Amino acid sequence: MFGISDPGIYLAYLLVFLCVIFAVVYGIVNWNKGGTDNTLPLEEDIKWEEEELKIKEDEA
Amino acid sequence: MNTFTLGLIVLIYLLSLTYLGIKGYRQTKTSSDYLLAGRQIHPFVMAVSYGATFISSSAIIGFGGIAANFGMGLIWLTFLNMFVGVVIAFIFFGRKTREMGHKLDAHTFPEFIGKSFNSKSIQIFAGALIFVSMPLYAAVVLKGGAVFIEKIFEIDYNIALFVFTLIIAAYVVAGGIKGVMYTDALQGSIMFISMFFLLFWTYKTIGMNFSEANRNLTEMAQLVPEKLQSMGHLGWTSMPAFGSSWWYTLVTSLIMGVGIGVLAQPQLVVRFMTVRSNKELNRAVLIGTVFIAVTTGIIYTVGAVSNIFFMQTEGKIAIEVLKDVDKIIPEFIKLAMPSWFAAVFMLTILSASMSTLSSQFHAMGSSIGRDVVSTLMKRPHNNTLITRLGVVVSIIVSYIICYTLSMGVIARGTAIFFGICAASFLPAYFCAIYWKRATRKAAFASMVSGFGISLLMLLFTHQKESAALGISQAIFGKPALFDQMPWPVLDPIMIALPISIVVIVAVSLLTPKQKAVTVAA
């Protein structure tokens, strides 16, 4: 295929192309997904953090 | 191309970098800005910056030269660079790292692992390990850039190295990661466009299309020198003979070491923490994958094909024309490309080196400044000055190491660092994200064992390094401890990484559960 006789080499080229296609499709499909900033602390997390701090203080 | 035009192109380029460095500096007010760009980076900047940091002069000059010498087997590395280095890294590691990084208020990779396991010792150890081992990687990249400046401007190598180091130092110290990432994006864009031209012009010069060139290369297999044949070289369009010494080097060091090692690269992981939400990471998957496919895919293919060019013009294959692997690509560009492109390509190489170096210096500086010194001194983590001092120290250390390097070490130096990172950090990093049961002691033990075994193998079994370092010779009277295959050519990562994984699992199960700080799902 394409003048390459070793399947070990053209398989690598094939995988490169498949990977590009996957990434392009993935990128387009998810272009606007995951936009909400879920890193802002939830109430539960704040509580957890406070608890952690308390434990740390006690340890110290 | 005359010196004036060449100088003008470089001047415009340097002014653009200065502008972006100053832009980064002006926007840097807090240590979060300096270390993580205030977690507000645009997805295009993030993805191209990641790609440009990943793909250095080492990939283009060092690995491109390896492709010229040993052929297209390196395309496997392109595949792993894309699939593991971008798809797996962004989707499975990036999102969690970003979310956890924010929740843990981590600003550096060691701080991320340290805080995940609630351990300052882990943070300090990781920071120190990066500071000790990364200068080797920085030094080979530095050398790649300096050699190119020396060739194109025909100036003394020492002056080239000094000026080059100064330019990078200026914008890393001042601009923090914003300056680094803005300049990366410009540099990445130059790299991307240049590669297409390189591909087009290479085939035009040799007067063949892709298939014809490959057929020609296949037929040239008989020209492989005897020495390379004995190492397992079967031609430029074939994989090396299974189990041969070159097969082990290609598969275990270059493909596995660099291909997997990328997951635990501190300067790359920190980029996940610079974006605001997962949307930016999703978009970055597309941009990053295409970037890596184009840059590495083209240079490895062109590297192999350069043999046809050297055969047509000099009547010899690339490695017979240039004895040093690291010089093949620069010489090919000089001879085969139009002179204006040689100047643009020089900017590509400079860009590739500078984008990687700036991130390395930033990572080393923050490791020693924030993770080691600040943590030991128990000072509040808002001191950018210590980090900036750390950057300065790391630049000086890398600059000094650069002088001690021999030629032909660029790809190897990179592979050593990637391998050490994978063995030391990958299991702990993975468990920090995905395995709540992993304990602090287990993570620490895994890091120590991964690093320790890598070091022992470099000193005593992997012949290339053990022979050069001479410690095995001094103690045991032979360059490497074991003579039988595959030990002299088996990369440390193949032993150190599995042991590091076993250690973290076993020690975790043997030590009492601790309250998880991770937000692993």
PDB file of C-alpha atoms in Angstrom, chain B residues 243-418:
ATOM      1  CA  GLY B 243      14.070  -8.556  18.920  1.00  0.00           C
ATOM      2  CA  SER B 244      17.108  -6.832  17.389  1.00  0.00           C
ATOM      3  CA  SER B 245      18.948  -4.135  19.309  1.00  0.00           C
ATOM      4  CA  TRP B 246      17.465  -1.391  17.128  1.00  0.00           C
ATOM      5  CA  TRP B 247      13.992  -2.842  17.605  1.00  0.00           C
ATOM      6  CA  TYR B 248      14.398  -2.557  21.385  1.00  0.00           C
ATOM      7  CA  THR B 249      15.674   0.999  21.149  1.00  0.00           C
ATOM      8  CA  LEU B 250      12.897   2.058  18.784  1.00  0.00           C
ATOM      9  CA  VAL B 251      10.078   0.317  20.591  1.00  0.00           C
ATOM     10  CA  THR B 252      11.073   0.528  24.262  1.00  0.00           C
ATOM     11  CA  SER B 253      12.921   3.852  24.396  1.00  0.00           C
ATOM     12  CA  LEU B 254      11.641   6.036  21.613  1.00  0.00           C
ATOM     13  CA  ILE B 255       8.092   4.811  21.068  1.00  0.00           C
ATOM     14  CA  MET B 256       7.052   3.591  24.536  1.00  0.00           C
ATOM     15  CA  GLY B 257       9.254   5.907  26.594  1.00  0.00           C
ATOM     16  CA  VAL B 258       8.321   9.110  24.827  1.00  0.00           C
ATOM     17  CA  GLY B 259       4.860   7.923  23.770  1.00  0.00           C
ATOM     18  CA  ILE B 260       3.715   7.049  27.297  1.00  0.00           C
ATOM     19  CA  GLY B 261       6.027   9.362  29.219  1.00  0.00           C
ATOM     20  CA  VAL B 262       4.119  12.322  27.867  1.00  0.00           C
ATOM     21  CA  LEU B 263       1.236  11.591  30.242  1.00  0.00           C
ATOM     22  CA  ALA B 264       3.315  12.532  33.256  1.00  0.00           C
ATOM     23  CA  GLN B 265       5.205  15.534  31.894  1.00  0.00           C
ATOM     24  CA  PRO B 266       4.960  18.280  34.521  1.00  0.00           C
ATOM     25  CA  GLN B 267       5.166  21.118  32.008  1.00  0.00           C
ATOM     26  CA  LEU B 268       2.295  19.608  29.987  1.00  0.00           C
ATOM     27  CA  VAL B 269       0.040  18.548  32.873  1.00  0.00           C
ATOM     28  CA  VAL B 270       0.070  22.086  34.234  1.00  0.00           C
ATOM     29  CA  ARG B 271      -1.579  23.257  31.003  1.00  0.00           C
ATOM     30  CA  PHE B 272      -4.776  21.395  31.846  1.00  0.00           C
ATOM     31  CA  MET B 273      -5.116  23.658  34.858  1.00  0.00           C
ATOM     32  CA  THR B 274      -4.899  26.854  32.812  1.00  0.00           C
ATOM     33  CA  VAL B 275      -8.317  26.579  31.150  1.00  0.00           C
ATOM     34  CA  ARG B 276     -11.661  27.519  32.613  1.00  0.00           C
ATOM     35  CA  SER B 277     -13.864  24.565  31.725  1.00  0.00           C
ATOM     36  CA  ASN B 278     -13.976  21.220  29.948  1.00  0.00           C
ATOM     37  CA  LYS B 279     -15.259  22.940  26.810  1.00  0.00           C
ATOM     38  CA  GLU B 280     -11.766  24.326  26.180  1.00  0.00           C
ATOM     39  CA  LEU B 281     -10.281  20.837  26.628  1.00  0.00           C
ATOM     40  CA  ASN B 282     -12.784  19.293  24.184  1.00  0.00           C
ATOM     41  CA  ARG B 283     -11.854  21.849  21.559  1.00  0.00           C
ATOM     42  CA  ALA B 284      -8.181  21.392  22.337  1.00  0.00           C
ATOM     43  CA  VAL B 285      -8.426  17.644  21.496  1.00  0.00           C
ATOM     44  CA  LEU B 286      -9.131  18.538  17.880  1.00  0.00           C
ATOM     45  CA  ILE B 287      -6.543  21.287  17.592  1.00  0.00           C
ATOM     46  CA  GLY B 288      -3.825  19.392  19.491  1.00  0.00           C
ATOM     47  CA  THR B 289      -4.229  16.109  17.583  1.00  0.00           C
ATOM     48  CA  VAL B 290      -4.101  17.782  14.179  1.00  0.00           C
ATOM     49  CA  PHE B 291      -1.083  19.827  15.293  1.00  0.00           C
ATOM     50  CA  ILE B 292       0.908  16.770  16.415  1.00  0.00           C
ATOM     51  CA  ALA B 293      -0.112  14.716  13.373  1.00  0.00           C
ATOM     52  CA  VAL B 294       1.082  17.425  11.021  1.00  0.00           C
ATOM     53  CA  THR B 295       4.313  18.385  12.777  1.00  0.00           C
ATOM     54  CA  THR B 296       5.693  14.977  13.763  1.00  0.00           C
ATOM     55  CA  GLY B 297       4.061  12.981  10.933  1.00  0.00           C
ATOM     56  CA  ILE B 298       5.631  15.263   8.342  1.00  0.00           C
ATOM     57  CA  ILE B 299       9.104  15.517   9.857  1.00  0.00           C
ATOM     58  CA  TYR B 300       9.435  11.731  10.364  1.00  0.00           C
ATOM     59  CA  THR B 301       8.264  11.059   6.797  1.00  0.00           C
ATOM     60  CA  VAL B 302      10.510  13.770   5.364  1.00  0.00           C
ATOM     61  CA  GLY B 303      13.414  12.461   7.454  1.00  0.00           C
ATOM     62  CA  ALA B 304      13.139   9.018   5.858  1.00  0.00           C
ATOM     63  CA  VAL B 305      12.598  10.485   2.377  1.00  0.00           C
ATOM     64  CA  SER B 306      15.680  12.714   2.739  1.00  0.00           C
ATOM     65  CA  ASN B 307      17.708   9.588   1.914  1.00  0.00           C
ATOM     66  CA  ILE B 308      16.383   9.748  -1.661  1.00  0.00           C
ATOM     67  CA  PHE B 309      17.466  13.383  -1.891  1.00  0.00           C
ATOM     68  CA  PHE B 310      20.984  12.642  -0.607  1.00  0.00           C
ATOM     69  CA  MET B 311      21.176   9.643  -2.936  1.00  0.00           C
ATOM     70  CA  GLN B 312      20.214  11.822  -5.925  1.00  0.00           C
ATOM     71  CA  THR B 313      22.588  14.653  -5.074  1.00  0.00           C
ATOM     72  CA  GLU B 314      25.518  13.034  -3.254  1.00  0.00           C
ATOM     73  CA  GLY B 315      25.186   9.402  -4.282  1.00  0.00           C
ATOM     74  CA  LYS B 316      25.082   8.355  -0.631  1.00  0.00           C
ATOM     75  CA  ILE B 317      22.409   7.829   2.029  1.00  0.00           C
ATOM     76  CA  ALA B 318      21.872  10.519   4.689  1.00  0.00           C
ATOM     77  CA  ILE B 319      23.935   8.974   7.497  1.00  0.00           C
ATOM     78  CA  GLU B 320      26.876   8.436   5.135  1.00  0.00           C
ATOM     79  CA  VAL B 321      26.822  12.089   4.093  1.00  0.00           C
ATOM     80  CA  LEU B 322      26.518  13.357   7.667  1.00  0.00           C
ATOM     81  CA  LYS B 323      27.981  11.152  10.340  1.00  0.00           C
ATOM     82  CA  ASP B 324      26.008  12.907  13.088  1.00  0.00           C
ATOM     83  CA  VAL B 325      22.284  12.050  13.202  1.00  0.00           C
ATOM     84  CA  ASP B 326      21.493  15.459  14.731  1.00  0.00           C
ATOM     85  CA  LYS B 327      22.859  17.247  11.660  1.00  0.00           C
ATOM     86  CA  ILE B 328      20.842  15.463   8.969  1.00  0.00           C
ATOM     87  CA  ILE B 329      17.675  17.600   9.111  1.00  0.00           C
ATOM     88  CA  PRO B 330      19.487  20.993   9.299  1.00  0.00           C
ATOM     89  CA  GLU B 331      21.679  19.994   6.332  1.00  0.00           C
ATOM     90  CA  PHE B 332      18.712  18.691   4.349  1.00  0.00           C
ATOM     91  CA  ILE B 333      16.847  21.989   4.891  1.00  0.00           C
ATOM     92  CA  LYS B 334      19.892  23.965   3.836  1.00  0.00           C
ATOM     93  CA  LEU B 335      20.445  21.983   0.625  1.00  0.00           C
ATOM     94  CA  ALA B 336      16.954  21.006  -0.482  1.00  0.00           C
ATOM     95  CA  MET B 337      14.783  23.986   0.470  1.00  0.00           C
ATOM     96  CA  PRO B 338      14.701  27.487  -1.075  1.00  0.00           C
ATOM     97  CA  SER B 339      16.884  29.880   0.915  1.00  0.00           C
ATOM     98  CA  TRP B 340      13.983  31.999   2.170  1.00  0.00           C
ATOM     99  CA  PHE B 341      12.431  28.837   3.595  1.00  0.00           C
ATOM    100  CA  ALA B 342      15.661  27.939   5.368  1.00  0.00           C
ATOM    101  CA  ALA B 343      15.266  31.258   7.231  1.00  0.00           C
ATOM    102  CA  VAL B 344      11.610  30.586   8.019  1.00  0.00           C
ATOM    103  CA  PHE B 345      12.456  27.055   9.071  1.00  0.00           C
ATOM    104  CA  MET B 346      15.123  28.421  11.348  1.00  0.00           C
ATOM    105  CA  LEU B 347      12.356  30.378  13.034  1.00  0.00           C
ATOM    106  CA  THR B 348      10.398  27.124  13.244  1.00  0.00           C
ATOM    107  CA  ILE B 349      13.273  25.423  15.000  1.00  0.00           C
ATOM    108  CA  LEU B 350      13.840  28.415  17.243  1.00  0.00           C
ATOM    109  CA  SER B 351      10.118  28.501  17.941  1.00  0.00           C
ATOM    110  CA  ALA B 352       9.998  24.811  18.718  1.00  0.00           C
ATOM    111  CA  SER B 353      13.013  25.094  21.036  1.00  0.00           C
ATOM    112  CA  MET B 354      11.876  28.275  22.708  1.00  0.00           C
ATOM    113  CA  SER B 355       8.323  27.112  23.340  1.00  0.00           C
ATOM    114  CA  THR B 356       9.597  23.914  24.949  1.00  0.00           C
ATOM    115  CA  LEU B 357      12.408  25.589  26.861  1.00  0.00           C
ATOM    116  CA  SER B 358      10.255  28.363  28.236  1.00  0.00           C
ATOM    117  CA  SER B 359       7.847  25.777  29.631  1.00  0.00           C
ATOM    118  CA  GLN B 360      10.678  23.659  30.989  1.00  0.00           C
ATOM    119  CA  PHE B 361      12.224  26.634  32.753  1.00  0.00           C
ATOM    120  CA  HIS B 362       8.829  27.637  34.057  1.00  0.00           C
ATOM    121  CA  ALA B 363       8.225  24.094  35.341  1.00  0.00           C
ATOM    122  CA  MET B 364      11.692  23.791  36.920  1.00  0.00           C
ATOM    123  CA  GLY B 365      11.479  27.253  38.430  1.00  0.00           C
ATOM    124  CA  SER B 366       8.101  26.632  39.966  1.00  0.00           C
ATOM    125  CA  SER B 367       9.235  23.192  41.204  1.00  0.00           C
ATOM    126  CA  ILE B 368      12.199  24.513  43.112  1.00  0.00           C
ATOM    127  CA  GLY B 369      10.660  27.851  44.036  1.00  0.00           C
ATOM    128  CA  ARG B 370       7.166  26.927  44.996  1.00  0.00           C
ATOM    129  CA  ASP B 371       7.238  23.196  45.663  1.00  0.00           C
ATOM    130  CA  VAL B 372      10.559  22.846  47.441  1.00  0.00           C
ATOM    131  CA  VAL B 373      11.707  26.163  48.930  1.00  0.00           C
ATOM    132  CA  SER B 374       8.325  27.717  49.735  1.00  0.00           C
ATOM    133  CA  THR B 375       6.973  24.447  51.114  1.00  0.00           C
ATOM    134  CA  LEU B 376      10.046  23.826  53.261  1.00  0.00           C
ATOM    135  CA  MET B 377      10.003  27.386  54.547  1.00  0.00           C
ATOM    136  CA  LYS B 378       6.270  27.058  55.217  1.00  0.00           C
ATOM    137  CA  ARG B 379       5.698  30.418  53.617  1.00  0.00           C
ATOM    138  CA  PRO B 380       2.374  31.404  52.153  1.00  0.00           C
ATOM    139  CA  HIS B 381       2.163  30.405  48.491  1.00  0.00           C
ATOM    140  CA  ASN B 382       1.847  33.840  46.984  1.00  0.00           C
ATOM    141  CA  ASN B 383       5.444  34.641  46.447  1.00  0.00           C
ATOM    142  CA  THR B 384       6.203  34.979  42.765  1.00  0.00           C
ATOM    143  CA  LEU B 385       9.708  36.214  43.539  1.00  0.00           C
ATOM    144  CA  ILE B 386      10.926  32.821  44.790  1.00  0.00           C
ATOM    145  CA  THR B 387       9.535  31.161  41.673  1.00  0.00           C
ATOM    146  CA  ARG B 388      11.225  33.740  39.448  1.00  0.00           C
ATOM    147  CA  LEU B 389      14.509  33.089  41.268  1.00  0.00           C
ATOM    148  CA  GLY B 390      13.916  29.376  40.721  1.00  0.00           C
ATOM    149  CA  VAL B 391      13.521  30.035  36.999  1.00  0.00           C
ATOM    150  CA  VAL B 392      16.816  31.943  36.902  1.00  0.00           C
ATOM    151  CA  VAL B 393      18.667  29.143  38.748  1.00  0.00           C
ATOM    152  CA  SER B 394      17.218  26.456  36.456  1.00  0.00           C
ATOM    153  CA  ILE B 395      18.243  28.402  33.348  1.00  0.00           C
ATOM    154  CA  ILE B 396      21.825  28.680  34.618  1.00  0.00           C
ATOM    155  CA  VAL B 397      21.978  24.958  35.504  1.00  0.00           C
ATOM    156  CA  SER B 398      20.661  23.900  32.067  1.00  0.00           C
ATOM    157  CA  TYR B 399      23.039  26.310  30.362  1.00  0.00           C
ATOM    158  CA  ILE B 400      26.001  24.736  32.157  1.00  0.00           C
ATOM    159  CA  ILE B 401      24.871  21.150  31.395  1.00  0.00           C
ATOM    160  CA  CYS B 402      24.543  22.082  27.733  1.00  0.00           C
ATOM    161  CA  TYR B 403      28.334  22.453  27.530  1.00  0.00           C
ATOM    162  CA  THR B 404      28.975  18.916  28.740  1.00  0.00           C
ATOM    163  CA  LEU B 405      26.824  17.215  26.075  1.00  0.00           C
ATOM    164  CA  SER B 406      28.293  15.248  23.210  1.00  0.00           C
ATOM    165  CA  MET B 407      26.653  15.193  19.783  1.00  0.00           C
ATOM    166  CA  GLY B 408      23.902  12.816  18.734  1.00  0.00           C
ATOM    167  CA  VAL B 409      22.309  12.890  22.169  1.00  0.00           C
ATOM    168  CA  ILE B 410      19.237  14.991  21.484  1.00  0.00           C
ATOM    169  CA  ALA B 411      16.650  12.242  21.012  1.00  0.00           C
ATOM    170  CA  ARG B 412      18.203  10.080  23.743  1.00  0.00           C
ATOM    171  CA  GLY B 413      18.256  12.889  26.310  1.00  0.00           C
ATOM    172  CA  THR B 414      14.579  13.495  25.655  1.00  0.00           C
ATOM    173  CA  ALA B 415      13.708   9.812  25.961  1.00  0.00           C
ATOM    174  CA  ILE B 416      15.581   9.506  29.286  1.00  0.00           C
ATOM    175  CA  PHE B 417      13.626  12.360  30.835  1.00  0.00           C
ATOM    176  CA  PHE B 418      10.261  11.142  29.519  1.00  0.00           C
TER     177      PHE B 418
END
